[in-house]
mmCIF file of C-alpha atoms in Angstrom:
data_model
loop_
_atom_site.group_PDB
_atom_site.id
_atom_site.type_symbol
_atom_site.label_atom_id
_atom_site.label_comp_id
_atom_site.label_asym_id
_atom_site.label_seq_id
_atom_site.Cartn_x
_atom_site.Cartn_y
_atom_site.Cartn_z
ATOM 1 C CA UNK A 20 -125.775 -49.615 113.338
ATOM 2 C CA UNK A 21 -122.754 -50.529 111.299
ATOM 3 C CA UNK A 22 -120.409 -47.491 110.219
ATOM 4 C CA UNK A 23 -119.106 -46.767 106.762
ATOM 5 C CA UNK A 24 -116.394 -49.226 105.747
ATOM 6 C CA UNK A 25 -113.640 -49.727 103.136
ATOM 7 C CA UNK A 26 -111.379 -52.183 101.661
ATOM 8 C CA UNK A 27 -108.428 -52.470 101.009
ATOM 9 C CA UNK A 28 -106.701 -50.797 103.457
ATOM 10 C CA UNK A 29 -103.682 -50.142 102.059
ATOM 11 C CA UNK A 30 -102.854 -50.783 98.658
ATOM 12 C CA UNK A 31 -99.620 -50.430 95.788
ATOM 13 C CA UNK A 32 -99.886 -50.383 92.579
ATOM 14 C CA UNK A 33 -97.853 -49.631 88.922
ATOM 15 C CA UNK A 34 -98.287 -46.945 87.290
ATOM 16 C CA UNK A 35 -100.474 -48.628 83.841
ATOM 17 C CA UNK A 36 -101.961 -50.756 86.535
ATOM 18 C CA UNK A 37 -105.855 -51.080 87.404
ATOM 19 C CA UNK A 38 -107.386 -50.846 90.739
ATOM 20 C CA UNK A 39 -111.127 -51.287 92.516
ATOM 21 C CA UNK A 40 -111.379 -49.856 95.676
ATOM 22 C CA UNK A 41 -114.735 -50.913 97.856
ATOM 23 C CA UNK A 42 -117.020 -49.111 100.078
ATOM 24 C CA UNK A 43 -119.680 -50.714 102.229
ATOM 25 C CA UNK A 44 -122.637 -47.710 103.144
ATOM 26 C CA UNK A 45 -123.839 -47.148 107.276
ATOM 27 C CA UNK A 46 -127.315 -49.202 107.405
ATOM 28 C CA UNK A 47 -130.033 -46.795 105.816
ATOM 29 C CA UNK A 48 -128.334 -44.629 103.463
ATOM 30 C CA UNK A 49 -128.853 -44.689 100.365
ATOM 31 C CA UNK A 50 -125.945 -42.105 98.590
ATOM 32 C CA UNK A 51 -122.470 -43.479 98.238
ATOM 33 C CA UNK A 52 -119.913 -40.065 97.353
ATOM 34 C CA UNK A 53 -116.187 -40.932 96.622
ATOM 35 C CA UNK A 54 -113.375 -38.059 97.032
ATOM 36 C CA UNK A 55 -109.695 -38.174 96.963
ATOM 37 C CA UNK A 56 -107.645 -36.558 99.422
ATOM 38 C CA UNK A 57 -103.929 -35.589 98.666
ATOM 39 C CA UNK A 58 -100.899 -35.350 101.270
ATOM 40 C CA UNK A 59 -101.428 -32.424 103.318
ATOM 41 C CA UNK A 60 -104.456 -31.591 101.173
ATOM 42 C CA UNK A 61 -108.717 -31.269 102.269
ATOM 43 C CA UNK A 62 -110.791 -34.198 100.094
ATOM 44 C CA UNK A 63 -112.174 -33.552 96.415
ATOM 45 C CA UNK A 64 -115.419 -34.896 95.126
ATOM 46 C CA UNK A 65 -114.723 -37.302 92.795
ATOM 47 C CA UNK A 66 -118.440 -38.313 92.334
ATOM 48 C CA UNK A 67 -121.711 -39.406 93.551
ATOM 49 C CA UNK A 68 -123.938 -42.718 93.486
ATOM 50 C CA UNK A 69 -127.603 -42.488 94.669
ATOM 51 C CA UNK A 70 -129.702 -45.435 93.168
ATOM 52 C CA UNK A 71 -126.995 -46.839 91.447
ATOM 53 C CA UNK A 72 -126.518 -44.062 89.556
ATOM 54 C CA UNK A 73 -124.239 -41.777 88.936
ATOM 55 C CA UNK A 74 -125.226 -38.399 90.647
ATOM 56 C CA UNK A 75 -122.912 -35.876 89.875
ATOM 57 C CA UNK A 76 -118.771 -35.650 88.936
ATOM 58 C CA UNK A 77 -115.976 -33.791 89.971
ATOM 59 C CA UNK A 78 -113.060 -32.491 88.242
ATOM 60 C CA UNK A 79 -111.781 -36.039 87.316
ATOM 61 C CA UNK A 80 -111.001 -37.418 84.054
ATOM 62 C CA UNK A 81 -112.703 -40.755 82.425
ATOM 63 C CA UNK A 82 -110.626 -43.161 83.653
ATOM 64 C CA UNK A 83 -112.185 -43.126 86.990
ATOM 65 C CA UNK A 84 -115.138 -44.650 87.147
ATOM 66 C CA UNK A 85 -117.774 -46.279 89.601
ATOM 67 C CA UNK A 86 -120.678 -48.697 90.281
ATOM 68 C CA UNK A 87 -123.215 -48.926 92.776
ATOM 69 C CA UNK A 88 -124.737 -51.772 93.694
ATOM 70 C CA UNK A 89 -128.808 -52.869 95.181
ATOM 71 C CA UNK A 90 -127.789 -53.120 98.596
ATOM 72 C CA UNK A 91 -125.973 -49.724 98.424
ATOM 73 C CA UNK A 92 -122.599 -50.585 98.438
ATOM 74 C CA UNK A 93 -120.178 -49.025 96.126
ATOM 75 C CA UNK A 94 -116.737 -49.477 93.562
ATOM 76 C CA UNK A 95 -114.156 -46.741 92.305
ATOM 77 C CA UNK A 96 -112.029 -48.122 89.582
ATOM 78 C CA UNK A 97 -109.134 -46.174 88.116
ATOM 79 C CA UNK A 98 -107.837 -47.584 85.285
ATOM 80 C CA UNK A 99 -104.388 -46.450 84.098
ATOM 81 C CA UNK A 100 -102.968 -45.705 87.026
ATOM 82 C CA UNK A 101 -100.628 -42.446 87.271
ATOM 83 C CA UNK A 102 -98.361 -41.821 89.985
ATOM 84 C CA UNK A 103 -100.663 -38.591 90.880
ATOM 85 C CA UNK A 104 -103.181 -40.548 91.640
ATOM 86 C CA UNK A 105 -101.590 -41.721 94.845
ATOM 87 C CA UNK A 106 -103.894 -40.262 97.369
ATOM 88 C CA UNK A 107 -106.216 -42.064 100.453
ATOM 89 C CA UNK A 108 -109.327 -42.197 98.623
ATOM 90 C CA UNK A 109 -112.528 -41.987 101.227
ATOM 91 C CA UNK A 110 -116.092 -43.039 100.383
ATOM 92 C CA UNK A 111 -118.757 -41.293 102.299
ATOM 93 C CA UNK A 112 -122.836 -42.275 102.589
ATOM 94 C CA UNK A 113 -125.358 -40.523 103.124
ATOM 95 C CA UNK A 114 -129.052 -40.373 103.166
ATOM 96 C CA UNK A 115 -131.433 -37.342 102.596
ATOM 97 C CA UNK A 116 -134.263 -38.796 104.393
ATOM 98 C CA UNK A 117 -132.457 -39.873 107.790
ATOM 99 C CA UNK A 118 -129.104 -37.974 107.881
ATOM 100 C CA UNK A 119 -129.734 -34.639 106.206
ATOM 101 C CA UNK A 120 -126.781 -32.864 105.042
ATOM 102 C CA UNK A 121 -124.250 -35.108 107.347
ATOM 103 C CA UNK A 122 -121.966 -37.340 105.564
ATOM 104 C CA UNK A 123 -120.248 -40.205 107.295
ATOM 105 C CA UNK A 124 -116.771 -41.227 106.027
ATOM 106 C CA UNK A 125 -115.086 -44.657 106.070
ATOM 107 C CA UNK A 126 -111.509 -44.938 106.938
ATOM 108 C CA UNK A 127 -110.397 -44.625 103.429
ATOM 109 C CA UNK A 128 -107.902 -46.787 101.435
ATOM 110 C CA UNK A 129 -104.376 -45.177 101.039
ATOM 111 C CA UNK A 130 -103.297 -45.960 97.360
ATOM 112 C CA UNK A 131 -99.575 -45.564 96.369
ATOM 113 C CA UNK A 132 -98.579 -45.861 92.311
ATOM 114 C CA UNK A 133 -94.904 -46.420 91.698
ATOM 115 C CA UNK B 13 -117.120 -23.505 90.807
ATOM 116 C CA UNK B 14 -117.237 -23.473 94.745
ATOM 117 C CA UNK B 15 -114.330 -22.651 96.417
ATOM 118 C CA UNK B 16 -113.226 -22.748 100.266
ATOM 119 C CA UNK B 17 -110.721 -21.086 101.576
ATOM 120 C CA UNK B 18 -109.482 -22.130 105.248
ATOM 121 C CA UNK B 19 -107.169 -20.057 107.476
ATOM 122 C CA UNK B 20 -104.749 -20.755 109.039
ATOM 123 C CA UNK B 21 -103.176 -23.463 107.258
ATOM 124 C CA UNK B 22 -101.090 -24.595 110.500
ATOM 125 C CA UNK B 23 -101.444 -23.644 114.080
ATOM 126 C CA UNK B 24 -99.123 -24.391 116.846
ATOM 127 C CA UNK B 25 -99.826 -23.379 120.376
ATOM 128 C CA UNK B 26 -99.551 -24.283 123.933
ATOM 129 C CA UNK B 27 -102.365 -26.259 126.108
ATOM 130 C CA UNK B 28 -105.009 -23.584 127.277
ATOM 131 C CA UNK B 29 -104.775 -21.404 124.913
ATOM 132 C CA UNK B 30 -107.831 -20.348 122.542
ATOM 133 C CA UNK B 31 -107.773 -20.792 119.240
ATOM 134 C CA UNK B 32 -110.420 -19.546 116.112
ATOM 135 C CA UNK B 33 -110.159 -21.604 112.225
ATOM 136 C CA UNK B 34 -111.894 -19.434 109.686
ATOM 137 C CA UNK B 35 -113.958 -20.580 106.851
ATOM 138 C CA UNK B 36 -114.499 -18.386 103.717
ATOM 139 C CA UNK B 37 -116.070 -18.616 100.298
ATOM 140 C CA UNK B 38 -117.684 -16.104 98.014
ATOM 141 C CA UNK B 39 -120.034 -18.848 97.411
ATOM 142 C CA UNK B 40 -123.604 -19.725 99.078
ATOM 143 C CA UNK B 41 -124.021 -23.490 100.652
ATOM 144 C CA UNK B 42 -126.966 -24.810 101.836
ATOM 145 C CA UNK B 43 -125.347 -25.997 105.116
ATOM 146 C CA UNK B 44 -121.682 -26.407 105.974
ATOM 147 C CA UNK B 45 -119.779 -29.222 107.633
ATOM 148 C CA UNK B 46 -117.006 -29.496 110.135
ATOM 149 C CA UNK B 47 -114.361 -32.486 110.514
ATOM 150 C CA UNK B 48 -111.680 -33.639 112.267
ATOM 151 C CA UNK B 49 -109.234 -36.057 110.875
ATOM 152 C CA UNK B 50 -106.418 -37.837 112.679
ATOM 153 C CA UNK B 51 -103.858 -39.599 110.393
ATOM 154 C CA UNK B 52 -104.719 -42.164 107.988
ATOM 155 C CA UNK B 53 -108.017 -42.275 108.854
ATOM 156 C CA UNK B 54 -111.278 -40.752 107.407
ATOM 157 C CA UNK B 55 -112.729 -37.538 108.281
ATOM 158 C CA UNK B 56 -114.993 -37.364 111.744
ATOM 159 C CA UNK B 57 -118.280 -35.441 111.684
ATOM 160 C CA UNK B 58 -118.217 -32.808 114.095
ATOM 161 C CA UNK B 59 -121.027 -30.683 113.594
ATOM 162 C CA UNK B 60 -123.444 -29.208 110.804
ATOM 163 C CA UNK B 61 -124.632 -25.946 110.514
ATOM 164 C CA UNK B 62 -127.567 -24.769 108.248
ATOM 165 C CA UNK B 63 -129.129 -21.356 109.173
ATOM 166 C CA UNK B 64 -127.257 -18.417 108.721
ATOM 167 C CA UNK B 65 -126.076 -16.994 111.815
ATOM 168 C CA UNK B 66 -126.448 -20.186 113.519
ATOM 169 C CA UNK B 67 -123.814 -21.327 116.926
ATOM 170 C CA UNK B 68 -123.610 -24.300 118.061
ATOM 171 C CA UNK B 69 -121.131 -25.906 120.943
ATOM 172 C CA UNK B 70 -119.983 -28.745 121.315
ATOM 173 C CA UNK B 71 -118.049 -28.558 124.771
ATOM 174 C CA UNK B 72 -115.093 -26.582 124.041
ATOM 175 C CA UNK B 73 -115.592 -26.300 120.592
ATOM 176 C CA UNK B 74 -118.118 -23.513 119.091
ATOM 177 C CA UNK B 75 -118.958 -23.333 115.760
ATOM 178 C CA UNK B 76 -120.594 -20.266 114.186
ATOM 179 C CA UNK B 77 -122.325 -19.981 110.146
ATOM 180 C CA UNK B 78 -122.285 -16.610 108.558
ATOM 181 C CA UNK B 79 -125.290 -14.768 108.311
ATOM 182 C CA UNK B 80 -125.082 -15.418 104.311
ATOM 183 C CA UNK B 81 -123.998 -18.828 104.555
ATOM 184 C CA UNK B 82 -120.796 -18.061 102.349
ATOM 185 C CA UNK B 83 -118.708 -18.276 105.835
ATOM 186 C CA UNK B 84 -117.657 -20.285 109.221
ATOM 187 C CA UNK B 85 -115.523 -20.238 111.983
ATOM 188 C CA UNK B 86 -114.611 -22.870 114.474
ATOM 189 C CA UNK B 87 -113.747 -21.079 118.180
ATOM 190 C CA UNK B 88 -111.631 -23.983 120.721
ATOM 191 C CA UNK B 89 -111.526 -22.920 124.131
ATOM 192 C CA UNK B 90 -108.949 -23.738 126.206
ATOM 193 C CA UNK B 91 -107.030 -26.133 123.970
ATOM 194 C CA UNK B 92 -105.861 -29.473 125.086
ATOM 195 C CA UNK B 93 -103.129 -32.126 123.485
ATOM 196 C CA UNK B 94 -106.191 -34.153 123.004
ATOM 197 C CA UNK B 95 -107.652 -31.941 120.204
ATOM 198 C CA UNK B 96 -104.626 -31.980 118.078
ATOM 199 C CA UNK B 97 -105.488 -33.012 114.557
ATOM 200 C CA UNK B 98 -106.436 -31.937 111.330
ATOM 201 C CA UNK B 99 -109.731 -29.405 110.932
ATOM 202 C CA UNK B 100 -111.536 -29.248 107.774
ATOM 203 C CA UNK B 101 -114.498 -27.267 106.798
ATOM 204 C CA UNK B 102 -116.526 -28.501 103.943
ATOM 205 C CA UNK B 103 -119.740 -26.643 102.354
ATOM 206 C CA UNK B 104 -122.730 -28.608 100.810
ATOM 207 C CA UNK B 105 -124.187 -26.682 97.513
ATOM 208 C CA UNK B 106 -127.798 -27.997 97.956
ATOM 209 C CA UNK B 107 -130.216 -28.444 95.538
ATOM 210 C CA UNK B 108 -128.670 -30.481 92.350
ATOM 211 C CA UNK B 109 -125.317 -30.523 94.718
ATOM 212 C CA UNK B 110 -126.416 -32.062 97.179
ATOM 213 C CA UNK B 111 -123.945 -34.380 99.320
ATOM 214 C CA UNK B 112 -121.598 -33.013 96.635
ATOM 215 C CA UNK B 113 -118.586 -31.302 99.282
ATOM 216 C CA UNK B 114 -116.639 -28.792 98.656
ATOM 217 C CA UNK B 115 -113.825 -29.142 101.343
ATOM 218 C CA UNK B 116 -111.654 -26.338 102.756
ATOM 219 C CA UNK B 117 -107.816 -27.303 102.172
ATOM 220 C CA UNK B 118 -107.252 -27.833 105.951
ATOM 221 C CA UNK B 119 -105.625 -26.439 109.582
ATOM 222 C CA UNK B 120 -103.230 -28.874 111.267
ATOM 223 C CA UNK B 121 -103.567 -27.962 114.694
ATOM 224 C CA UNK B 122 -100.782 -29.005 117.319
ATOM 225 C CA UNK B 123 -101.363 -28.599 121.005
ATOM 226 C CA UNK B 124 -98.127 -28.723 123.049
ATOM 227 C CA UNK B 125 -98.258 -30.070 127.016
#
């Protein structure tokens, strides 16, 4: 069973600038959720893909947006990039039916704006 | 809005000592998570909890839900360099919020030799 994973890595950007990060869902679940996590800060929902479609939204403006695609696999753009929006941003699947309530998180992708 | 508040924010203490990161909301979630998280990488499922007044252990670690489900604690027994990391708490709303988390802001623990 293949865990959650995420690319890029690492990434920099320009503030203007437009970025897709990817997200690759464990085998069997079905619910992508993407959250952004802040130096020295716990993860916010950003929001929520089940059946590629959007399931629920944070507190986060327009300009982040996301896809998810038939085999479950997910996108967060950000277009406009600010330099607040540096952050490592984590995607975490789940599935009702065989996980419950647990939610398994990739490695995330640390994003820097300059 | 769902709010978390985790206490302390930072704890420092010496190998073998016992150590208790509290949970608190004014909020009801249908279960509530606990992670670890070392640097630069994603958070690490420790353990869910769903009925109130639950325990569970999970060697060292015991993790208790409140009987109302607003609160959680996480107890660490005899603390070792090992466990040194970041400890978050995050509560699932259920229902329409389901897999939606509301994380607690975090307790860097440090465990010195």
């Amino acid at each position: 069973e293949t865990g959650v994973t995420q690319s890029p890595t690492h990434l920099i950007k320009t503030r203007g600038q437009q970025v897709t990060l990817r997200c690759s869902s464990q085998s069997g679940h079905n619910t992508v959720s993407w959250y952004q996590q802040a130096l020295g800060q716990g993860p916010q929902f950003i929001f929520q893909y089940y059946r590629e479609e959007e399931n629920g939204r944070g507190n986060f403006p327009p300009r982040f947006s996301g896809l998810q695609f038939p085999n479950y696999s997910s996108e967060l753009n950000v277009n406009a990039l600010e330099l607040d929006d540096s952050a490592l941003y984590l995607c975490a699947s789940s599935s009702k039916r065989t996980s419950g309530y647990e939610q398994y998180f990739g490695p995330g992708t640390r994003l820097t704006v300059t | 809005t769902q709010l978390l508040e985790q206490s302390p924010q930072f704890l420092s203490i010496q190998e073998g000592e016992n150590l208790t990161v509290y949970c608190n909301s004014s909020s009801v979630f249908s279960s509530l998570q606990w992670y670890r998280q070392e640097p630069g990488e994603g958070p690490v499922l420790l353990v869910t909890v769903v009925t109130g007044g639950e325990v569970k252990k999970l060697k060292r670690l015991t993790f208790q839900f409140g009987d109302a489900r607003k609160d959680s604690s996480l107890h660490i027994t005899a603390a070792q360099p090992g466990d040194t990391g970041l400890y978050l708490c995050a509560g699932d709303g259920g229902g329409t919020s389901y897999g939606k988390l509301t994380f607690g802001q975090g307790t860097i623990l440090t465990v010195h030799p």
